Amino acid sequence: MAGRGDPPEGTPEGFPGGEDEYRSVVFDEAFVRAARLQEFSARERMGEHAQAVRSLSSGTARSGSHQAVLLVLLVLLAFGTAVYLGVRNPYQPPVDQRAEPLRTTVVRLAPRAPVPGGEPARLFAHSPAAEYRVGAAGINPPVAGRTVHFAESQVVAALGIAEEYLVASSLNPDVLTGATVRPPRLLLDPDQQAQFDRSMESPADDGRHAPAAWLVRFDPREVALADPAVRVRGTLRFEETGPDTLDVTADHTYTYALRPAARGAGPVTAASLFTVHRAVHFRFDREDLRAHRTELLSSTSEAGPQACDTDTTGSLKPLLAGARAPGTDSGPAVTDPYATGRPAAPSLCGALSPKAQPSF
């Protein structure tokens, strides 16, 4: 009879028979419970292929580092190229150029008759300045407009600086009486300030250092203002003279009422008129406009009544009411300081036109 679990015919030939045959490999319950199961991770199950994955990650990091270095090099190259092109760019704004020395001309106008005197209001009313405006109102700037290379705002700025200089140098009472020269000096290009200082401290009639070319100044020991309201008429014109330069030309006549400086408690003496025709050529570059300053290219002043032999290197020397200049009956060409827009007198002395004096 076959045993339980065996085939009906018994154990096949060639196969080990019976349970005793496998007893040595059967695990009892205690052994199974004591066995520790361990499940490998995906990376561990990959075995040797895991190293390939790690190598790919390391290669990516190195590639990213190389890209960062390359990016830095490209940035540095672009920056260097921009700097180089900026230095070599022919269209960049030019650097500020040094201002040229001012060229000066001062012409004394001598009267051929005694200087008329009287009250300031009456003198003005009977002179060519009767219809002139008072002070800065007579400077009369033009309507500003843009030029090829300068915006309208820059033209307005140039005209404003020129007008400010004319007011500071021709109308400021402290400048007129010799108390200060600071207001016009502050508006000059720094390259011209040394020439200005020498003109004030060591004046000379050399075409470079005449104070009357920079400003109007009277000797306070000899002359006082009889009326602070100076009569003015003239024009301002602007013109672009290059891609980076803007010129302004001022042509004005100033009429002052003067009297002798007070010496004690005496009666007030009669006043007289003194006329100065100033033609000033201003130049502005872009740095001048930014810094609110100007360069004076040339300045011509015709002033009288004065004597031809008067030393005006320090300040103007007016002939006052009743005075007469010697040796002017003939010789110097007649010059009218009220006639603007014309060349200056051909010499350093001219005859003051009778039309320039008050007539009663």
CSV table of N, CA and C in Angstrom, one decimal, residues 51-179:
chain,number,residue,atom,x,y,z
A,51,GLN,N,27.1,53.1,-10.2
A,51,GLN,CA,28.2,54.0,-10.3
A,51,GLN,C,28.1,54.9,-11.6
A,52,ALA,N,27.4,54.3,-12.6
A,52,ALA,CA,27.2,55.1,-13.8
A,52,ALA,C,26.3,56.3,-13.5
A,53,VAL,N,25.2,56.0,-12.7
A,53,VAL,CA,24.3,57.1,-12.3
A,53,VAL,C,25.1,58.2,-11.6
A,54,ARG,N,25.9,57.8,-10.6
A,54,ARG,CA,26.7,58.8,-9.9
A,54,ARG,C,27.6,59.6,-10.8
A,55,SER,N,28.2,58.9,-11.7
A,55,SER,CA,29.1,59.6,-12.6
A,55,SER,C,28.4,60.7,-13.4
A,56,LEU,N,27.2,60.3,-13.9
A,56,LEU,CA,26.4,61.3,-14.6
A,56,LEU,C,26.1,62.5,-13.8
A,57,SER,N,25.8,62.4,-12.5
A,57,SER,CA,25.5,63.5,-11.6
A,57,SER,C,26.7,64.4,-11.4
A,58,SER,N,27.9,63.8,-11.2
A,58,SER,CA,29.1,64.5,-11.0
A,58,SER,C,29.5,65.3,-12.3
A,59,GLY,N,29.2,64.6,-13.4
A,59,GLY,CA,29.5,65.3,-14.7
A,59,GLY,C,28.6,66.5,-14.9
A,60,THR,N,27.4,66.4,-14.5
A,60,THR,CA,26.5,67.6,-14.6
A,60,THR,C,26.9,68.7,-13.8
A,61,ALA,N,27.4,68.5,-12.6
A,61,ALA,CA,27.9,69.5,-11.7
A,61,ALA,C,29.1,70.2,-12.3
A,62,ARG,N,30.0,69.4,-12.8
A,62,ARG,CA,31.2,70.0,-13.4
A,62,ARG,C,30.8,70.8,-14.7
A,63,SER,N,29.8,70.3,-15.4
A,63,SER,CA,29.3,71.1,-16.6
A,63,SER,C,28.7,72.4,-16.2
A,64,GLY,N,27.9,72.4,-15.1
A,64,GLY,CA,27.3,73.7,-14.6
A,64,GLY,C,28.4,74.7,-14.2
A,65,SER,N,29.5,74.2,-13.5
A,65,SER,CA,30.6,75.0,-13.1
A,65,SER,C,31.2,75.7,-14.3
A,66,HIS,N,31.5,74.8,-15.3
A,66,HIS,CA,32.1,75.4,-16.6
A,66,HIS,C,31.2,76.4,-17.2
A,67,GLN,N,29.9,76.2,-17.2
A,67,GLN,CA,29.0,77.2,-17.8
A,67,GLN,C,29.0,78.5,-17.0
A,68,ALA,N,29.1,78.4,-15.7
A,68,ALA,CA,29.2,79.7,-14.9
A,68,ALA,C,30.5,80.4,-15.2
A,69,VAL,N,31.6,79.7,-15.3
A,69,VAL,CA,32.9,80.4,-15.7
A,69,VAL,C,32.8,81.0,-17.1
A,70,LEU,N,32.2,80.3,-18.0
A,70,LEU,CA,32.0,80.9,-19.4
A,70,LEU,C,31.1,82.1,-19.4
A,71,LEU,N,30.1,82.1,-18.6
A,71,LEU,CA,29.2,83.3,-18.5
A,71,LEU,C,29.9,84.5,-17.9
A,72,VAL,N,30.7,84.3,-16.9
A,72,VAL,CA,31.5,85.4,-16.3
A,72,VAL,C,32.5,85.9,-17.4
A,73,LEU,N,33.1,85.0,-18.1
A,73,LEU,CA,34.1,85.5,-19.2
A,73,LEU,C,33.3,86.3,-20.2
A,74,LEU,N,32.1,85.9,-20.6
A,74,LEU,CA,31.4,86.6,-21.6
A,74,LEU,C,31.0,88.0,-21.1
A,75,VAL,N,30.6,88.1,-19.8
A,75,VAL,CA,30.2,89.4,-19.3
A,75,VAL,C,31.4,90.3,-19.3
A,76,LEU,N,32.6,89.8,-18.9
A,76,LEU,CA,33.8,90.6,-18.8
A,76,LEU,C,34.2,91.1,-20.2
A,77,LEU,N,34.0,90.2,-21.2
A,77,LEU,CA,34.4,90.5,-22.6
A,77,LEU,C,33.4,91.6,-23.1
A,78,ALA,N,32.1,91.5,-22.8
A,78,ALA,CA,31.2,92.5,-23.2
A,78,ALA,C,31.5,93.9,-22.6
A,79,PHE,N,31.8,93.8,-21.3
A,79,PHE,CA,32.1,95.1,-20.6
A,79,PHE,C,33.4,95.8,-21.2
A,80,GLY,N,34.4,95.0,-21.4
A,80,GLY,CA,35.6,95.5,-22.0
A,80,GLY,C,35.4,96.1,-23.4
A,81,THR,N,34.5,95.4,-24.2
A,81,THR,CA,34.2,95.9,-25.5
A,81,THR,C,33.5,97.2,-25.4
A,82,ALA,N,32.5,97.3,-24.5
A,82,ALA,CA,31.8,98.6,-24.3
A,82,ALA,C,32.7,99.7,-23.9
A,83,VAL,N,33.6,99.5,-23.0
A,83,VAL,CA,34.6,100.5,-22.6
A,83,VAL,C,35.4,101.0,-23.8
A,84,TYR,N,35.9,100.0,-24.5
A,84,TYR,CA,36.8,100.3,-25.7
A,84,TYR,C,36.0,101.1,-26.7
A,85,LEU,N,34.8,100.7,-27.0
A,85,LEU,CA,34.0,101.5,-28.0
A,85,LEU,C,33.7,102.9,-27.5
A,86,GLY,N,33.5,103.0,-26.2
A,86,GLY,CA,33.2,104.3,-25.6
A,86,GLY,C,34.4,105.2,-25.7
A,87,VAL,N,35.6,104.7,-25.5
A,87,VAL,CA,36.8,105.5,-25.7
A,87,VAL,C,37.0,105.9,-27.1
A,88,ARG,N,36.7,105.0,-28.0
A,88,ARG,CA,37.0,105.2,-29.4
A,88,ARG,C,35.8,105.9,-30.2
A,89,ASN,N,34.7,106.0,-29.5
A,89,ASN,CA,33.5,106.6,-30.2
A,89,ASN,C,33.7,108.0,-30.6
A,90,PRO,N,33.7,108.2,-31.9
A,90,PRO,CA,33.9,109.6,-32.4
A,90,PRO,C,32.8,110.6,-32.2
A,91,TYR,N,31.6,110.1,-31.7
A,91,TYR,CA,30.5,110.9,-31.6
A,91,TYR,C,30.2,111.2,-30.1
A,92,GLN,N,31.1,110.8,-29.2
A,92,GLN,CA,30.9,111.1,-27.8
A,92,GLN,C,31.1,112.6,-27.6
A,93,PRO,N,30.4,113.2,-26.5
A,93,PRO,CA,30.6,114.7,-26.2
A,93,PRO,C,32.0,115.0,-26.0
A,94,PRO,N,32.6,116.1,-26.5
A,94,PRO,CA,34.0,116.4,-26.3
A,94,PRO,C,34.2,116.9,-24.9
A,95,VAL,N,35.5,116.7,-24.5
A,95,VAL,CA,35.8,117.2,-23.1
A,95,VAL,C,35.8,118.7,-23.1
A,96,ASP,N,35.6,119.2,-21.9
A,96,ASP,CA,35.6,120.7,-21.8
A,96,ASP,C,36.9,121.3,-22.2
A,97,GLN,N,36.9,122.3,-23.1
A,97,GLN,CA,38.1,122.9,-23.6
A,97,GLN,C,38.4,124.2,-22.8
A,98,ARG,N,39.7,124.5,-22.7
A,98,ARG,CA,40.1,125.7,-22.0
A,98,ARG,C,39.6,126.9,-22.7
A,99,ALA,N,39.2,127.9,-21.8
A,99,ALA,CA,38.7,129.2,-22.4
A,99,ALA,C,39.8,130.0,-22.8
A,100,GLU,N,39.6,130.8,-23.9
A,100,GLU,CA,40.6,131.7,-24.4
A,100,GLU,C,40.6,133.0,-23.6
A,101,PRO,N,41.8,133.7,-23.6
A,101,PRO,CA,41.8,135.0,-22.9
A,101,PRO,C,40.8,136.0,-23.5
A,102,LEU,N,40.3,136.8,-22.7
A,102,LEU,CA,39.4,137.9,-23.2
A,102,LEU,C,40.2,138.9,-24.0
A,103,ARG,N,39.6,139.4,-25.1
A,103,ARG,CA,40.2,140.5,-25.9
A,103,ARG,C,39.4,141.7,-25.6
A,104,THR,N,40.1,142.8,-25.2
A,104,THR,CA,39.4,144.0,-24.7
A,104,THR,C,39.8,145.2,-25.5
A,105,THR,N,38.8,146.1,-25.6
A,105,THR,CA,39.0,147.4,-26.2
A,105,THR,C,38.2,148.4,-25.4
A,106,VAL,N,38.8,149.5,-25.0
A,106,VAL,CA,38.2,150.5,-24.2
A,106,VAL,C,38.4,151.9,-24.9
A,107,VAL,N,37.4,152.6,-25.3
A,107,VAL,CA,37.5,153.8,-26.1
A,107,VAL,C,36.9,154.9,-25.2
A,108,ARG,N,37.7,156.0,-24.9
A,108,ARG,CA,37.3,157.2,-24.2
A,108,ARG,C,36.6,158.1,-25.2
A,109,LEU,N,35.5,158.7,-24.8
A,109,LEU,CA,34.8,159.7,-25.6
A,109,LEU,C,34.8,161.0,-24.9
A,110,ALA,N,35.5,162.0,-25.6
A,110,ALA,CA,35.7,163.3,-25.0
A,110,ALA,C,34.7,164.3,-25.6
A,111,PRO,N,34.1,165.1,-24.7
A,111,PRO,CA,33.1,166.1,-25.2
A,111,PRO,C,33.9,167.3,-25.7
A,112,ARG,N,33.2,168.0,-26.7
A,112,ARG,CA,33.8,169.2,-27.3
A,112,ARG,C,33.2,170.5,-26.7
A,113,ALA,N,32.3,170.3,-25.7
A,113,ALA,CA,31.7,171.4,-25.0
A,113,ALA,C,31.6,171.0,-23.5
A,114,PRO,N,31.3,172.0,-22.7
A,114,PRO,CA,31.1,171.7,-21.2
A,114,PRO,C,30.0,170.7,-21.0
A,115,VAL,N,30.2,169.8,-20.0
A,115,VAL,CA,29.2,168.8,-19.7
A,115,VAL,C,28.0,169.4,-19.1
A,116,PRO,N,26.8,169.2,-19.6
A,116,PRO,CA,25.6,169.7,-19.1
A,116,PRO,C,25.3,169.1,-17.7
A,117,GLY,N,24.7,169.9,-16.8
A,117,GLY,CA,24.4,169.5,-15.5
A,117,GLY,C,22.9,169.8,-15.1
A,118,GLY,N,22.5,169.2,-14.0
A,118,GLY,CA,21.1,169.5,-13.6
A,118,GLY,C,20.6,168.3,-12.7
A,119,GLU,N,19.3,168.3,-12.5
A,119,GLU,CA,18.7,167.2,-11.8
A,119,GLU,C,18.6,165.9,-12.7
A,120,PRO,N,18.8,164.8,-12.1
A,120,PRO,CA,18.8,163.6,-12.9
A,120,PRO,C,17.6,163.4,-13.8
A,121,ALA,N,16.4,163.6,-13.2
A,121,ALA,CA,15.2,163.4,-14.0
A,121,ALA,C,15.1,164.3,-15.2
A,122,ARG,N,15.5,165.5,-15.0
A,122,ARG,CA,15.5,166.5,-16.1
A,122,ARG,C,16.6,166.1,-17.2
A,123,LEU,N,17.7,165.7,-16.7
A,123,LEU,CA,18.8,165.3,-17.7
A,123,LEU,C,18.3,164.1,-18.5
A,124,PHE,N,17.7,163.1,-17.9
A,124,PHE,CA,17.2,161.9,-18.6
A,124,PHE,C,16.2,162.3,-19.6
A,125,ALA,N,15.3,163.2,-19.2
A,125,ALA,CA,14.1,163.6,-20.0
A,125,ALA,C,14.6,164.3,-21.3
A,126,HIS,N,15.8,164.9,-21.3
A,126,HIS,CA,16.2,165.7,-22.4
A,126,HIS,C,17.4,165.0,-23.1
A,127,SER,N,17.5,163.7,-22.9
A,127,SER,CA,18.7,163.0,-23.5
A,127,SER,C,18.1,161.9,-24.4
A,128,PRO,N,19.0,161.2,-25.2
A,128,PRO,CA,18.5,160.1,-26.0
A,128,PRO,C,18.0,158.9,-25.1
A,129,ALA,N,18.3,158.9,-23.8
A,129,ALA,CA,17.9,157.8,-22.9
A,129,ALA,C,16.5,158.1,-22.4
A,130,ALA,N,15.8,159.1,-22.9
A,130,ALA,CA,14.5,159.4,-22.3
A,130,ALA,C,13.5,158.2,-22.4
A,131,GLU,N,13.6,157.5,-23.4
A,131,GLU,CA,12.6,156.4,-23.6
A,131,GLU,C,13.2,155.0,-23.2
A,132,TYR,N,14.4,155.0,-22.6
A,132,TYR,CA,15.0,153.8,-22.2
A,132,TYR,C,14.3,153.2,-21.0
A,133,ARG,N,14.4,151.9,-20.9
A,133,ARG,CA,13.9,151.3,-19.7
A,133,ARG,C,14.9,151.3,-18.5
A,134,VAL,N,14.4,151.0,-17.3
A,134,VAL,CA,15.3,151.1,-16.1
A,134,VAL,C,15.8,149.7,-15.8
A,135,GLY,N,17.1,149.6,-15.6
A,135,GLY,CA,17.8,148.4,-15.2
A,135,GLY,C,17.7,147.3,-16.1
A,136,ALA,N,17.5,146.0,-15.5
A,136,ALA,CA,17.5,144.8,-16.3
A,136,ALA,C,16.4,144.8,-17.4
A,137,ALA,N,15.3,145.5,-17.2
A,137,ALA,CA,14.2,145.5,-18.1
A,137,ALA,C,14.6,146.0,-19.5
A,138,GLY,N,15.8,146.8,-19.6
A,138,GLY,CA,16.2,147.2,-20.9
A,138,GLY,C,17.1,146.3,-21.6
A,139,ILE,N,17.5,145.2,-21.0
A,139,ILE,CA,18.4,144.2,-21.6
A,139,ILE,C,17.7,143.5,-22.8
A,140,ASN,N,16.5,143.2,-22.6
A,140,ASN,CA,15.6,142.7,-23.8
A,140,ASN,C,16.1,141.5,-24.5
A,141,PRO,N,16.0,140.3,-23.8
A,141,PRO,CA,16.5,139.1,-24.5
A,141,PRO,C,15.5,138.7,-25.6
A,142,PRO,N,16.0,138.0,-26.6
A,142,PRO,CA,15.1,137.6,-27.7
A,142,PRO,C,14.3,136.4,-27.4
A,143,VAL,N,13.4,136.1,-28.3
A,143,VAL,CA,12.6,134.8,-28.2
A,143,VAL,C,13.5,133.7,-28.5
A,144,ALA,N,13.6,132.8,-27.6
A,144,ALA,CA,14.6,131.7,-27.7
A,144,ALA,C,14.0,130.5,-28.5
A,145,GLY,N,14.8,129.8,-29.2
A,145,GLY,CA,14.4,128.7,-30.0
A,145,GLY,C,15.6,127.7,-30.1
A,146,ARG,N,15.3,126.5,-30.5
A,146,ARG,CA,16.4,125.5,-30.5
A,146,ARG,C,17.2,125.7,-31.8
A,147,THR,N,18.5,125.3,-31.7
A,147,THR,CA,19.4,125.3,-32.9
A,147,THR,C,19.6,123.8,-33.3
A,148,VAL,N,20.5,123.6,-34.2
A,148,VAL,CA,20.7,122.3,-34.8
A,148,VAL,C,21.2,121.3,-33.7
A,149,HIS,N,22.1,121.8,-32.8
A,149,HIS,CA,22.7,120.9,-31.8
A,149,HIS,C,22.3,121.3,-30.3
A,150,PHE,N,21.6,122.4,-30.1
A,150,PHE,CA,21.2,122.8,-28.8
A,150,PHE,C,19.7,122.9,-28.7
A,151,ALA,N,19.2,122.4,-27.6
A,151,ALA,CA,17.7,122.4,-27.3
A,151,ALA,C,17.3,123.8,-26.9
A,152,GLU,N,16.1,124.1,-27.0
A,152,GLU,CA,15.5,125.4,-26.6
A,152,GLU,C,15.9,125.7,-25.2
A,153,SER,N,15.8,124.7,-24.3
A,153,SER,CA,16.1,125.0,-22.9
A,153,SER,C,17.6,125.4,-22.7
A,154,GLN,N,18.5,124.9,-23.5
A,154,GLN,CA,19.9,125.3,-23.4
A,154,GLN,C,20.1,126.7,-23.9
A,155,VAL,N,19.4,127.1,-25.0
A,155,VAL,CA,19.5,128.4,-25.5
A,155,VAL,C,18.9,129.4,-24.4
A,156,VAL,N,17.8,129.1,-23.8
A,156,VAL,CA,17.3,129.9,-22.7
A,156,VAL,C,18.3,130.1,-21.6
A,157,ALA,N,19.0,129.0,-21.2
A,157,ALA,CA,20.0,129.0,-20.2
A,157,ALA,C,21.1,129.9,-20.6
A,158,ALA,N,21.6,129.9,-21.8
A,158,ALA,CA,22.7,130.7,-22.2
A,158,ALA,C,22.3,132.2,-22.2
A,159,LEU,N,21.1,132.5,-22.7
A,159,LEU,CA,20.7,133.9,-22.7
A,159,LEU,C,20.5,134.4,-21.2
A,160,GLY,N,20.0,133.5,-20.3
A,160,GLY,CA,19.8,133.9,-19.0
A,160,GLY,C,21.2,134.2,-18.3
A,161,ILE,N,22.2,133.4,-18.5
A,161,ILE,CA,23.5,133.6,-17.9
A,161,ILE,C,24.1,134.9,-18.5
A,162,ALA,N,24.0,135.1,-19.8
A,162,ALA,CA,24.5,136.4,-20.3
A,162,ALA,C,23.8,137.6,-19.7
A,163,GLU,N,22.5,137.5,-19.6
A,163,GLU,CA,21.8,138.7,-19.0
A,163,GLU,C,22.2,138.8,-17.5
A,164,GLU,N,22.4,137.7,-16.8
A,164,GLU,CA,22.8,137.8,-15.4
A,164,GLU,C,24.2,138.5,-15.3
A,165,TYR,N,25.1,138.2,-16.3
A,165,TYR,CA,26.4,138.8,-16.2
A,165,TYR,C,26.3,140.3,-16.5
A,166,LEU,N,25.5,140.7,-17.4
A,166,LEU,CA,25.4,142.1,-17.8
A,166,LEU,C,24.8,142.9,-16.6
A,167,VAL,N,23.8,142.3,-15.9
A,167,VAL,CA,23.3,143.0,-14.7
A,167,VAL,C,24.4,143.1,-13.6
A,168,ALA,N,25.1,142.0,-13.4
A,168,ALA,CA,26.1,142.0,-12.3
A,168,ALA,C,27.2,142.9,-12.6
A,169,SER,N,27.6,143.1,-13.9
A,169,SER,CA,28.8,143.9,-14.2
A,169,SER,C,28.5,145.3,-14.6
A,170,SER,N,27.2,145.6,-14.9
A,170,SER,CA,26.8,147.0,-15.4
A,170,SER,C,25.8,147.7,-14.6
A,171,LEU,N,25.1,147.0,-13.7
A,171,LEU,CA,23.9,147.6,-13.0
A,171,LEU,C,24.0,147.4,-11.5
A,172,ASN,N,24.8,146.5,-11.0
A,172,ASN,CA,24.9,146.2,-9.6
A,172,ASN,C,25.5,147.4,-8.9
A,173,PRO,N,24.8,148.1,-7.9
A,173,PRO,CA,25.4,149.3,-7.3
A,173,PRO,C,26.7,149.1,-6.6
A,174,ASP,N,26.9,147.9,-6.0
A,174,ASP,CA,28.1,147.7,-5.3
A,174,ASP,C,29.3,147.5,-6.3
A,175,VAL,N,29.0,147.0,-7.4
A,175,VAL,CA,30.1,146.9,-8.4
A,175,VAL,C,30.4,148.2,-9.0
A,176,LEU,N,29.3,149.0,-9.3
A,176,LEU,CA,29.5,150.3,-9.9
A,176,LEU,C,30.3,151.3,-9.0
A,177,THR,N,30.2,151.1,-7.7
A,177,THR,CA,30.9,152.0,-6.8
A,177,THR,C,32.2,151.4,-6.3
A,178,GLY,N,32.6,150.3,-6.8
A,178,GLY,CA,33.9,149.7,-6.5
A,178,GLY,C,33.9,148.9,-5.2
A,179,ALA,N,32.8,148.6,-4.6
A,179,ALA,CA,32.7,147.9,-3.3
A,179,ALA,C,33.1,146.4,-3.5
